[in-house]
Amino acid sequence: TADHIVSSGMLNLTEWSNLANMRILLRKCFDACTIGAAVNMLSSKAPKHREGRFYYDPSWALDEALAITPYATLRHDYRDNDMTLYLRRGPT
């Protein structure tokens, strides 16, 4: 375990990427942290999509995070193609 877990783009390549694997990754990251986890992924709302990449729907991602913890936040405001979910064990 660790205080914080960070996963950046781990499931962006289509060979490994799908909703089931992302659901597992979110759960494993949260289970391994004592304070919080941050998981970065490509957004389906990106203006351009590259072949060979998997893009996740932001609404789906936030719903998945909220199913794990009520202390979830989605940041979708820092790059055109990225988003990051923050899953915390308690309020900040």
XYZ file of N, CA and C in Angstrom:
276
model
N 0.838 -1.189 0.000
C 0.000 0.000 0.000
C 0.881 1.250 0.000
N 0.255 2.368 -0.342
C 0.930 3.665 -0.361
C -0.107 4.730 -0.026
N 0.368 5.889 0.390
C -0.566 6.984 0.654
C -1.325 7.360 -0.609
N -0.567 7.561 -1.698
C -1.157 7.951 -2.985
C -0.707 6.983 -4.071
N -1.604 6.691 -4.982
C -1.309 5.867 -6.157
C -1.588 6.728 -7.389
N -0.672 6.705 -8.357
C -0.848 7.456 -9.600
C -0.681 6.497 -10.776
N -1.645 6.543 -11.681
C -1.576 5.765 -12.912
C -1.826 6.729 -14.066
N -0.849 6.880 -14.930
C -0.970 7.837 -16.029
C -0.933 7.116 -17.369
N -2.060 7.077 -18.038
C -2.135 6.521 -19.381
C -1.891 5.027 -19.475
N -2.048 4.327 -18.381
C -1.726 2.902 -18.353
C -2.573 2.078 -19.333
N -3.804 2.482 -19.558
C -4.690 1.724 -20.458
C -5.122 2.565 -21.657
N -4.178 3.253 -22.267
C -4.496 4.063 -23.444
C -4.309 3.321 -24.759
N -3.530 2.244 -24.752
C -3.316 1.499 -25.987
C -4.406 0.451 -26.144
N -4.956 0.324 -27.336
C -6.121 -0.525 -27.544
C -5.871 -2.000 -27.265
N -4.632 -2.435 -27.321
C -4.359 -3.855 -27.080
C -4.838 -4.290 -25.687
N -4.714 -3.424 -24.687
C -5.082 -3.768 -23.313
C -6.305 -3.016 -22.828
N -6.713 -2.029 -23.560
C -7.737 -1.115 -23.059
C -9.146 -1.589 -23.353
N -9.952 -1.545 -22.329
C -11.386 -1.737 -22.463
C -12.005 -1.327 -21.131
N -13.302 -1.243 -21.094
C -13.973 -0.763 -19.888
C -13.765 -1.700 -18.704
N -13.761 -2.990 -18.953
C -13.585 -3.950 -17.861
C -12.207 -3.805 -17.220
N -11.174 -3.662 -18.030
C -9.832 -3.505 -17.474
C -9.674 -2.185 -16.729
N -10.290 -1.104 -17.232
C -10.220 0.173 -16.525
C -10.954 0.073 -15.187
N -12.072 -0.593 -15.166
C -12.818 -0.790 -13.913
C -11.928 -1.514 -12.886
N -11.218 -2.530 -13.324
C -10.309 -3.269 -12.444
C -9.172 -2.371 -11.972
N -8.590 -1.584 -12.885
C -7.492 -0.693 -12.521
C -7.933 0.326 -11.467
N -9.100 0.929 -11.659
C -9.601 1.906 -10.686
C -9.730 1.271 -9.308
N -10.298 0.091 -9.248
C -10.502 -0.594 -7.973
C -9.163 -0.950 -7.324
N -8.223 -1.481 -8.107
C -6.928 -1.870 -7.550
C -6.147 -0.658 -7.047
N -6.182 0.436 -7.785
C -5.500 1.653 -7.333
C -6.104 2.150 -6.027
N -7.429 2.168 -5.955
C -8.079 2.648 -4.735
C -7.803 1.710 -3.567
N -7.853 0.428 -3.801
C -7.603 -0.534 -2.728
C -6.173 -0.445 -2.194
N -5.236 -0.002 -3.031
C -3.832 0.054 -2.631
C -3.445 1.370 -1.951
N -4.334 2.348 -1.936
C -3.985 3.649 -1.353
C -4.606 3.834 0.025
N -3.953 4.670 0.837
C -4.525 5.009 2.144
C -5.162 6.392 2.135
N -4.771 7.239 1.165
C -5.333 8.597 1.068
C -6.100 8.790 -0.233
N -5.472 8.484 -1.370
C -6.161 8.687 -2.638
C -5.387 8.165 -3.825
N -6.085 8.097 -4.943
C -5.504 7.622 -6.195
C -5.879 8.582 -7.319
N -4.982 8.717 -8.287
C -5.231 9.513 -9.485
C -5.001 8.616 -10.688
N -5.983 8.569 -11.571
C -5.886 7.718 -12.763
C -6.182 8.582 -13.983
N -5.181 8.689 -14.854
C -5.272 9.505 -16.066
C -5.595 8.615 -17.260
N -6.415 9.143 -18.163
C -6.788 8.395 -19.360
C -7.163 9.356 -20.478
N -7.291 8.841 -21.669
C -7.723 9.647 -22.807
C -9.238 9.818 -22.778
N -9.681 11.011 -23.164
C -11.103 11.329 -23.153
C -11.739 11.144 -24.520
N -12.911 10.542 -24.545
C -13.651 10.387 -25.800
C -14.116 11.738 -26.350
N -14.044 12.779 -25.550
C -14.423 14.124 -25.980
C -13.270 14.856 -26.661
N -12.118 14.198 -26.815
C -10.964 14.803 -27.479
C -11.333 15.196 -28.904
N -10.865 16.352 -29.372
C -11.201 16.782 -30.733
C -10.605 15.890 -31.817
N -9.487 15.240 -31.519
C -8.856 14.331 -32.478
C -8.554 13.023 -31.772
N -8.788 11.932 -32.477
C -8.489 10.597 -31.950
C -7.401 9.966 -32.801
N -6.421 9.353 -32.133
C -5.350 8.660 -32.838
C -5.676 7.178 -32.931
N -5.350 6.605 -34.054
C -5.549 5.176 -34.235
C -4.671 4.419 -33.242
N -5.194 3.316 -32.728
C -4.443 2.503 -31.798
C -4.551 2.963 -30.349
N -5.408 3.946 -30.089
C -5.610 4.452 -28.732
C -7.064 4.216 -28.320
N -7.268 4.069 -27.020
C -8.613 3.866 -26.480
C -9.011 5.122 -25.722
N -10.206 5.618 -26.008
C -10.720 6.850 -25.409
C -11.928 6.516 -24.534
N -11.905 6.985 -23.296
C -12.942 6.677 -22.318
C -13.949 7.822 -22.216
N -15.202 7.469 -22.084
C -16.254 8.463 -21.915
C -16.147 9.074 -20.509
N -16.077 10.392 -20.389
C -15.950 11.016 -19.071
C -17.092 10.682 -18.118
N -18.301 10.617 -18.616
C -19.451 10.289 -17.755
C -19.330 8.875 -17.207
N -18.938 7.953 -18.068
C -18.736 6.566 -17.615
C -17.648 6.519 -16.546
N -16.536 7.210 -16.792
C -15.409 7.190 -15.855
C -15.813 7.727 -14.485
N -16.516 8.844 -14.465
C -16.938 9.409 -13.183
C -17.920 8.488 -12.475
N -18.843 7.905 -13.206
C -19.782 6.950 -12.591
C -19.038 5.768 -11.967
N -18.026 5.269 -12.653
C -17.237 4.154 -12.116
C -16.512 4.560 -10.840
N -15.938 5.754 -10.837
C -15.238 6.232 -9.644
C -16.202 6.419 -8.478
N -17.377 6.965 -8.757
C -18.364 7.177 -7.698
C -18.928 5.864 -7.158
N -18.870 4.811 -7.948
C -19.287 3.491 -7.458
C -18.266 2.932 -6.461
N -17.041 3.449 -6.502
C -15.982 3.003 -5.595
C -15.939 3.873 -4.342
N -16.057 5.179 -4.524
C -15.985 6.113 -3.396
C -16.847 7.345 -3.690
N -17.525 7.879 -2.680
C -18.294 9.102 -2.907
C -17.388 10.328 -3.032
N -16.099 10.156 -2.732
C -15.139 11.252 -2.797
C -14.330 11.171 -4.086
N -15.008 11.325 -5.197
C -14.380 11.235 -6.513
C -14.521 12.571 -7.240
N -13.488 12.893 -8.004
C -13.472 14.117 -8.800
C -12.938 13.783 -10.182
N -13.519 14.400 -11.197
C -13.023 14.259 -12.568
C -12.498 15.615 -13.024
N -11.228 15.654 -13.451
C -10.663 16.867 -14.052
C -10.570 16.635 -15.549
N -11.186 17.547 -16.285
C -11.239 17.429 -17.742
C -10.885 18.776 -18.368
N -10.099 19.585 -17.659
C -9.907 20.979 -18.066
C -8.458 21.382 -18.310
N -7.565 20.436 -18.472
C -6.156 20.811 -18.555
C -5.495 20.467 -19.887
N -6.051 19.567 -20.673
C -5.560 19.232 -22.012
C -6.756 18.814 -22.858
N -6.622 18.966 -24.156
C -7.735 18.625 -25.047
C -8.107 17.152 -25.021
N -7.143 16.275 -24.806
C -7.424 14.849 -24.956
C -7.379 14.053 -23.658
N -7.024 14.674 -22.557
C -6.834 13.958 -21.298
C -7.917 14.257 -20.272
N -8.027 13.339 -19.334
C -8.822 13.567 -18.131
C -8.193 12.738 -17.022
N -8.426 13.156 -15.798
C -7.905 12.431 -14.646
C -8.993 12.277 -13.612
N -9.122 11.064 -13.125
C -10.029 10.776 -12.009
C -9.219 10.787 -10.721
N -9.771 11.433 -9.717
C -9.184 11.418 -8.377
C -10.160 10.691 -7.466
N -9.691 9.641 -6.839
C -10.503 8.853 -5.914
C -9.878 8.995 -4.520
N -10.631 9.556 -3.591
C -10.098 9.789 -2.259
C -10.865 8.979 -1.232
N -10.217 8.736 -0.123
C -10.834 7.985 0.976
C -11.731 8.867 1.824
N -11.566 10.169 1.745
C -12.395 11.094 2.516
C -12.365 12.468 1.894
N -13.118 13.404 2.472
C -13.159 14.756 1.912
C -11.803 15.447 2.039
N -11.565 16.388 1.153
C -10.293 17.131 1.226
C -10.431 18.345 2.105
